């Protein structure tokens, strides 16, 4: 009887739309099966280690090197994509040119392409005999088998996120806002940074966080172009793979749980940041 | 500062938006550009502002050529139909924007900006909203903020594009009276675009009636309303009834009925159409022998103090519309289905504007959109 009295009221309130209980139940079940269950399995696997062992594995020099490499590469790739994605979204929404719809379609290609194929083609381009690599190498720029290659692979696979987040917001922007600013004497740069950028900022942040999450988890594209040298060009996902191949499941799970926690914390921070921007717009 | 528009043309593809328009808008006056949608009035306003570039022709402000002056240096204030306020900025920052984007050597100090913005907010009676966001204001308030923002840079001319178009009827009427008073105070050369003839007649010093990219007529509201130069202007400025008419020996007639004529001296002769406003139709219960058309009342609608009658003239196909004060309904004993007599007391005959297959009487719909 006690249970009935503490049951949250919100669940019993009859809304106009029926089926809240059914849809909510289905959704929770689905999330549990697809997302939460595998994640808990991972944590349980990692929990089979003693705290001391766990800490030793995740703080080993080799593991820490992979975190640094993965995180810094993902950040650089995502920041690059913010600029590149904004530019491409801008071109796609602001200008009419032949081949525009083709370009618009090509944008999604990194989503559809198996990442291994992307990695292979990048390696083909950037090795010392590749189309681009043969010109970069004499200039002292080595892309393949370096962090630069990892960044290139991450930037390639996460490129659509920023474009697809920003594009609809740019399309919906009233041209009058820019016209009003221009009439008031603002220069094109002042209009961009004072009017356009604040308007698209939440979308830009959303695109950045998606690109970052994707880059952190990228594996297939990277292993073909990264040299996979421990301490130098080994990403965390690869280290997990190596541990698995050694049948060291607990060790793999321990490192994976670090990646999981890092991704969670970063997405949370970005979500909070976005929420703050939205709130600042709607409240006084 | 006066605005001179000389032979301005503008096309969008095959559509001619502005067709060789020349106008001179006197300094300190409030001018209405009036016309139906697609008449080129907004395009012309945007050309004056520098938001569109004319294909040919010149724009001068007070004799000085502004045609090639960039929009950001033209010194105009512009108010958009949908306000175009910056949503992420407070009301204060919106109004201050034009001052804060000035190059450093021209930019007033922080205290000076603050003083000017608050002064403008007081002018539009919204100083208490300074720290709110535009989304927290009503439509009428937003439009007043947009006006304050436009005035902040001390423009030479003020341009308003359907400024009351997005507001409901009551706020619109209130705001246009307020705009008129404001204009009487600041005397800035002002041009506003509207498709609402009532708004144009009420607010402006001058009306420019536009249609299909051309200027049909310009003049004071009285002149344009009382002496429309062509059928378009006549029908655009209010509801009309059309009758077949014939002008002969300086006398216009509908059938046998002689019409009083506004300007009989230079009236060409021939067949044409007589334009009669609903309130210029007299309703008679009995034929008084001075000439009238027999008609049957089809319907009576009372709108506030006015009674609107729909009548069918004998031999005519379409209904005609008449208006009279509600108080006259009872003395005349009018009711639907009743046979009455109608007589146009004022009309304008345009010879040569005859349709191929016209009815005797043809009411034109109110052309407001």
PDB file of N, CA, C and O in Angstrom, chain B residues 35 102 158 161:
ATOM      1  N   UNK B  35      -0.024  49.844 -52.998  1.00  0.00           N
ATOM      2  CA  UNK B  35      -0.305  49.023 -54.176  1.00  0.00           C
ATOM      3  C   UNK B  35      -0.554  47.590 -53.773  1.00  0.00           C
ATOM      4  O   UNK B  35      -0.259  47.193 -52.649  1.00  0.00           O
ATOM      5  N   UNK B 102      29.934  50.928 -35.054  1.00  0.00           N
ATOM      6  CA  UNK B 102      30.665  52.024 -35.700  1.00  0.00           C
ATOM      7  C   UNK B 102      32.167  51.830 -35.484  1.00  0.00           C
ATOM      8  O   UNK B 102      32.590  51.306 -34.458  1.00  0.00           O
ATOM      9  N   UNK B 158      13.823  57.549 -43.281  1.00  0.00           N
ATOM     10  CA  UNK B 158      13.311  56.362 -42.597  1.00  0.00           C
ATOM     11  C   UNK B 158      12.419  55.598 -43.563  1.00  0.00           C
ATOM     12  O   UNK B 158      11.517  56.175 -44.175  1.00  0.00           O
ATOM     13  N   UNK B 161       8.827  48.910 -44.284  1.00  0.00           N
ATOM     14  CA  UNK B 161       8.250  47.945 -45.214  1.00  0.00           C
ATOM     15  C   UNK B 161       7.070  47.245 -44.546  1.00  0.00           C
ATOM     16  O   UNK B 161       7.266  46.388 -43.702  1.00  0.00           O
TER      17      UNK B 161
END
